[in-house]
């Protein structure tokens, strides 16, 4: 009995509990432990949550420390502007790609739709299923654009008498990278310019910031990543000069 009381007294003192002068009984230790437990339990959930690295129940009840406070009229104005922008884009893309791009749409009607939407299109030699993600595309006189061509973004210029075979892709979007090499979610459009009297073979990909000189021929499946500066035949990925054409005029 005395050994148990002494052990209880040592335990109580080590826990910081107040020990009665007349000795430690079971009731005294129990009362002090209960008081200690209730005092320490006030922040136990916060301490345990901090140890786990997450918010406590008390913090969750209070909510975020810096909750955004947007007035309801301003929030409704933002929503209305976003919905309007999406509807305008949906109508424009439907006319450009679903109506004018349909196989049932005659070429003359397709040409008129593009012109009515404000595009700088000066030829009716446009195939079906051509996809435009922007109206900032200029197709000059007597150019030929086959079916399935993709104009992603803009500005994109196709010169006179240039032939663009089926499923060619013009990609203007460029995602810049930060100092750690991570690509940005937002992109910067870089222009593409194709000169006169060119021929881009089937499934050629032309990336943004590229200028193709007059009189260039690009082989099917090639990827153009930099300027093609002189007339000739180019092929490969990236496209390289295979055969120059010095007699082009």
Tab-separated table of C-alpha atoms in Angstrom:
chain	number	residue	atom	x	y	z
A	1	UNK	CA	0.000	0.000	0.000
A	2	UNK	CA	2.729	2.459	0.907
A	3	UNK	CA	4.734	1.543	-2.196
A	4	UNK	CA	1.664	2.159	-4.363
A	5	UNK	CA	1.040	5.524	-2.736
A	6	UNK	CA	4.671	6.555	-3.208
A	7	UNK	CA	4.518	5.578	-6.865
A	8	UNK	CA	1.335	7.522	-7.325
A	9	UNK	CA	2.933	10.545	-5.633
A	10	UNK	CA	5.945	10.407	-7.947
A	11	UNK	CA	3.662	10.085	-10.997
A	12	UNK	CA	1.550	12.995	-9.881
A	13	UNK	CA	4.558	15.230	-9.266
A	14	UNK	CA	6.070	14.376	-12.627
A	15	UNK	CA	2.758	15.293	-14.301
A	16	UNK	CA	2.720	18.663	-12.556
A	17	UNK	CA	-0.260	17.901	-10.299
A	18	UNK	CA	-0.544	19.433	-6.842
A	19	UNK	CA	0.066	16.799	-4.150
A	20	UNK	CA	-1.702	17.176	-0.771
A	21	UNK	CA	0.579	17.597	2.294
A	22	UNK	CA	-0.934	14.594	4.075
A	23	UNK	CA	0.021	12.113	1.408
A	24	UNK	CA	-1.364	10.882	-1.839
A	25	UNK	CA	-4.457	8.842	-1.838
A	26	UNK	CA	-6.252	7.329	-4.757
A	27	UNK	CA	-8.898	10.004	-4.627
A	28	UNK	CA	-6.310	12.823	-4.573
A	29	UNK	CA	-4.435	11.503	-7.560
A	30	UNK	CA	-7.627	10.860	-9.423
A	31	UNK	CA	-8.875	14.392	-8.828
A	32	UNK	CA	-5.598	15.996	-9.842
A	33	UNK	CA	-5.355	13.824	-12.942
A	34	UNK	CA	-8.890	14.723	-13.914
A	35	UNK	CA	-8.116	18.415	-13.541
A	36	UNK	CA	-4.949	18.006	-15.562
A	37	UNK	CA	-6.748	16.060	-18.249
A	38	UNK	CA	-9.496	18.622	-18.594
A	39	UNK	CA	-6.993	21.473	-18.838
A	40	UNK	CA	-4.836	19.696	-21.388
A	41	UNK	CA	-7.807	18.409	-23.371
A	42	UNK	CA	-8.873	21.901	-24.347
A	43	UNK	CA	-6.230	22.026	-27.090
A	44	UNK	CA	-5.690	18.317	-27.608
A	45	UNK	CA	-7.483	18.207	-30.939
A	46	UNK	CA	-5.453	21.178	-32.206
A	47	UNK	CA	-2.175	19.626	-31.032
A	48	UNK	CA	-3.011	16.281	-32.612
A	49	UNK	CA	-4.051	17.977	-35.865
A	50	UNK	CA	-0.841	20.014	-35.886
A	51	UNK	CA	1.143	16.833	-35.450
A	52	UNK	CA	-0.739	15.319	-38.392
A	53	UNK	CA	-0.206	18.490	-40.463
A	54	UNK	CA	-3.893	19.312	-40.951
A	55	UNK	CA	-6.439	21.791	-39.548
A	56	UNK	CA	-8.166	21.036	-36.262
A	57	UNK	CA	-11.892	20.658	-35.812
A	58	UNK	CA	-11.984	24.072	-34.179
A	59	UNK	CA	-10.215	25.644	-37.190
A	60	UNK	CA	-12.582	23.894	-39.571
A	61	UNK	CA	-15.576	25.258	-37.678
A	62	UNK	CA	-14.206	28.795	-37.926
A	63	UNK	CA	-13.605	28.454	-41.670
A	64	UNK	CA	-10.709	29.856	-43.741
A	65	UNK	CA	-8.785	32.762	-42.286
A	66	UNK	CA	-8.997	34.839	-45.486
A	67	UNK	CA	-12.270	33.885	-47.153
A	68	UNK	CA	-12.958	35.924	-50.292
A	69	UNK	CA	-15.631	38.517	-49.734
A	70	UNK	CA	-17.213	39.216	-53.146
A	71	UNK	CA	-20.428	41.248	-53.180
A	72	UNK	CA	-23.362	39.427	-54.727
A	73	UNK	CA	-23.937	42.019	-57.517
A	74	UNK	CA	-20.278	41.814	-58.578
A	75	UNK	CA	-20.405	38.013	-58.535
A	76	UNK	CA	-23.558	37.982	-60.669
A	77	UNK	CA	-21.946	40.416	-63.124
A	78	UNK	CA	-18.948	38.110	-63.480
A	79	UNK	CA	-21.163	35.092	-64.070
A	80	UNK	CA	-23.229	36.967	-66.673
A	81	UNK	CA	-20.102	38.119	-68.536
A	82	UNK	CA	-18.691	34.590	-68.544
A	83	UNK	CA	-21.947	33.090	-69.830
A	84	UNK	CA	-22.181	35.745	-72.570
A	85	UNK	CA	-18.617	35.069	-73.676
A	86	UNK	CA	-19.246	31.315	-73.833
A	87	UNK	CA	-22.467	31.771	-75.826
A	88	UNK	CA	-20.828	34.097	-78.368
A	89	UNK	CA	-17.959	31.639	-78.771
A	90	UNK	CA	-20.379	28.725	-79.156
A	91	UNK	CA	-22.419	30.493	-81.851
A	92	UNK	CA	-19.302	31.612	-83.737
A	93	UNK	CA	-17.677	28.185	-83.632
A	94	UNK	CA	-20.921	26.524	-84.685
A	95	UNK	CA	-21.196	28.737	-87.762
A	96	UNK	CA	-17.504	28.403	-88.609
A	97	UNK	CA	-17.002	24.701	-88.052
A	98	UNK	CA	-20.371	22.925	-87.932
A	99	UNK	CA	-22.340	24.875	-90.558
A	100	UNK	CA	-19.674	26.148	-92.959
A	101	UNK	CA	-17.468	23.127	-92.330
A	102	UNK	CA	-20.171	20.611	-93.124
A	103	UNK	CA	-19.738	18.330	-96.119
A	104	UNK	CA	-23.264	19.388	-97.168
A	105	UNK	CA	-22.338	23.070	-97.346
A	106	UNK	CA	-21.464	24.208	-100.905
A	107	UNK	CA	-18.100	25.891	-101.304
A	108	UNK	CA	-19.638	29.202	-102.341
A	109	UNK	CA	-21.895	29.228	-99.258
A	110	UNK	CA	-18.889	28.284	-97.101
A	111	UNK	CA	-16.960	31.220	-98.521
A	112	UNK	CA	-19.860	33.602	-97.827
A	113	UNK	CA	-20.173	32.454	-94.199
A	114	UNK	CA	-16.481	33.105	-93.599
A	115	UNK	CA	-16.752	36.553	-95.146
A	116	UNK	CA	-19.884	37.416	-93.146
A	117	UNK	CA	-18.038	36.495	-89.949
A	118	UNK	CA	-15.341	39.013	-90.805
A	119	UNK	CA	-12.592	36.657	-91.938
A	120	UNK	CA	-10.051	37.712	-94.569
A	121	UNK	CA	-10.778	34.822	-96.932
A	122	UNK	CA	-10.328	35.611	-100.621
A	123	UNK	CA	-10.843	32.198	-102.181
A	124	UNK	CA	-13.680	29.711	-102.394
A	125	UNK	CA	-11.337	26.719	-102.718
A	126	UNK	CA	-11.932	25.550	-99.161
A	127	UNK	CA	-12.643	21.938	-98.294
A	128	UNK	CA	-15.073	20.560	-95.742
A	129	UNK	CA	-14.304	19.839	-92.096
A	130	UNK	CA	-11.801	22.709	-91.873
A	131	UNK	CA	-11.550	23.758	-88.202
A	132	UNK	CA	-10.954	27.334	-87.072
A	133	UNK	CA	-10.238	28.170	-83.427
A	134	UNK	CA	-9.891	31.850	-84.295
A	135	UNK	CA	-11.091	34.211	-86.994
A	136	UNK	CA	-7.645	35.801	-87.200
A	137	UNK	CA	-6.830	33.808	-90.350
A	138	UNK	CA	-6.055	35.289	-93.763
A	139	UNK	CA	-6.275	33.069	-96.859
A	140	UNK	CA	-5.213	34.921	-99.977
A	141	UNK	CA	-6.414	34.761	-103.566
A	142	UNK	CA	-6.364	31.443	-105.440
A	143	UNK	CA	-5.093	29.478	-102.414
A	144	UNK	CA	-6.361	25.922	-101.909
A	145	UNK	CA	-7.198	24.453	-98.491
A	146	UNK	CA	-8.162	20.789	-98.439
A	147	UNK	CA	-10.432	18.969	-95.967
A	148	UNK	CA	-9.555	18.424	-92.323
A	149	UNK	CA	-7.103	21.320	-91.982
A	150	UNK	CA	-6.817	22.801	-88.454
A	151	UNK	CA	-6.160	26.497	-87.849
A	152	UNK	CA	-5.401	26.657	-84.126
A	153	UNK	CA	-5.340	30.286	-83.059
A	154	UNK	CA	-3.884	33.141	-85.043
A	155	UNK	CA	-2.703	35.214	-86.736
A	156	UNK	CA	-2.161	32.816	-89.646
A	157	UNK	CA	-1.559	33.918	-93.239
A	158	UNK	CA	-1.719	31.663	-96.315
A	159	UNK	CA	-0.210	33.274	-99.421
A	160	UNK	CA	-1.516	33.377	-102.978
A	161	UNK	CA	-1.504	30.187	-105.061
A	162	UNK	CA	-0.482	28.097	-102.038
A	163	UNK	CA	-1.826	24.557	-101.654
A	164	UNK	CA	-2.531	23.130	-98.202
A	165	UNK	CA	-3.175	19.385	-98.296
A	166	UNK	CA	-5.592	17.508	-96.037
A	167	UNK	CA	-5.130	17.384	-92.249
A	168	UNK	CA	-2.384	19.998	-92.087
A	169	UNK	CA	-2.219	21.611	-88.614
A	170	UNK	CA	-1.213	25.203	-87.908
A	171	UNK	CA	-0.451	25.477	-84.160
A	172	UNK	CA	0.183	29.019	-82.922
A	173	UNK	CA	-0.039	28.419	-79.157
A	174	UNK	CA	3.218	28.601	-77.223
A	175	UNK	CA	3.345	27.726	-73.508
A	176	UNK	CA	6.360	29.544	-72.004
A	177	UNK	CA	8.386	27.763	-69.336
A	178	UNK	CA	9.601	29.195	-66.037
A	179	UNK	CA	13.108	28.977	-64.570
A	180	UNK	CA	12.356	25.450	-63.324
A	181	UNK	CA	11.322	24.195	-66.741
A	182	UNK	CA	7.595	23.987	-65.986
A	183	UNK	CA	5.271	24.933	-68.852
A	184	UNK	CA	2.719	27.636	-68.140
A	185	UNK	CA	-0.977	26.827	-68.224
A	186	UNK	CA	-1.590	29.996	-70.259
A	187	UNK	CA	-0.318	30.280	-73.793
A	188	UNK	CA	0.981	33.067	-76.005
A	189	UNK	CA	-0.073	33.002	-79.691
A	190	UNK	CA	2.795	33.250	-82.153
A	191	UNK	CA	2.033	34.137	-85.783
A	192	UNK	CA	2.465	31.829	-88.768
A	193	UNK	CA	3.074	33.114	-92.286
A	194	UNK	CA	3.126	30.920	-95.390
A	195	UNK	CA	4.332	32.615	-98.567
A	196	UNK	CA	3.155	32.408	-102.175
A	197	UNK	CA	3.321	29.351	-104.427
A	198	UNK	CA	3.923	26.905	-101.559
A	199	UNK	CA	2.745	23.316	-101.181
A	200	UNK	CA	2.288	21.760	-97.754
A	201	UNK	CA	1.854	17.990	-97.968
A	202	UNK	CA	-0.669	15.926	-96.039
A	203	UNK	CA	-0.461	16.049	-92.233
A	204	UNK	CA	2.269	18.653	-92.078
A	205	UNK	CA	2.462	20.461	-88.723
A	206	UNK	CA	3.527	24.108	-88.668
A	207	UNK	CA	4.362	25.565	-85.246
A	208	UNK	CA	3.978	29.150	-84.092
A	209	UNK	CA	6.527	31.835	-84.890
A	210	UNK	CA	7.396	30.265	-88.262
A	211	UNK	CA	7.642	31.981	-91.636
A	212	UNK	CA	7.731	29.853	-94.802
A	213	UNK	CA	9.292	31.611	-97.788
A	214	UNK	CA	7.727	31.755	-101.257
A	215	UNK	CA	8.066	28.633	-103.385
A	216	UNK	CA	8.605	26.083	-100.587
A	217	UNK	CA	7.417	22.466	-100.764
A	218	UNK	CA	7.075	20.612	-97.441
A	219	UNK	CA	6.881	16.824	-97.546
A	220	UNK	CA	3.960	14.923	-96.022
A	221	UNK	CA	4.148	14.348	-92.273
A	222	UNK	CA	6.898	16.909	-91.690
A	223	UNK	CA	7.047	19.275	-88.703
A	224	UNK	CA	8.090	22.867	-89.369
A	225	UNK	CA	9.659	24.275	-86.196
A	226	UNK	CA	11.707	27.155	-87.636
A	227	UNK	CA	11.726	29.506	-90.626
A	228	UNK	CA	12.142	28.065	-94.115
A	229	UNK	CA	14.144	30.866	-95.657
A	230	UNK	CA	14.680	29.847	-99.277
A	231	UNK	CA	12.669	28.118	-102.016
A	232	UNK	CA	13.102	24.372	-102.124
A	233	UNK	CA	11.878	20.979	-100.964
A	234	UNK	CA	11.839	20.378	-97.206
A	235	UNK	CA	11.110	17.188	-95.280
A	236	UNK	CA	11.560	15.630	-91.877
A	237	UNK	CA	10.859	16.458	-88.260
A	238	UNK	CA	12.076	19.108	-87.877
A	239	UNK	CA	11.847	19.969	-91.575
A	240	UNK	CA	15.206	20.439	-93.305
A	241	UNK	CA	16.145	21.528	-96.793
A	242	UNK	CA	16.403	18.487	-99.060
A	243	UNK	CA	16.622	20.110	-102.465
A	244	UNK	CA	16.907	23.852	-103.161
A	245	UNK	CA	15.031	25.458	-106.038
A	246	UNK	CA	17.292	28.264	-107.234
A	247	UNK	CA	15.310	28.802	-110.431
A	248	UNK	CA	12.079	29.734	-108.608
A	249	UNK	CA	10.724	33.136	-109.580
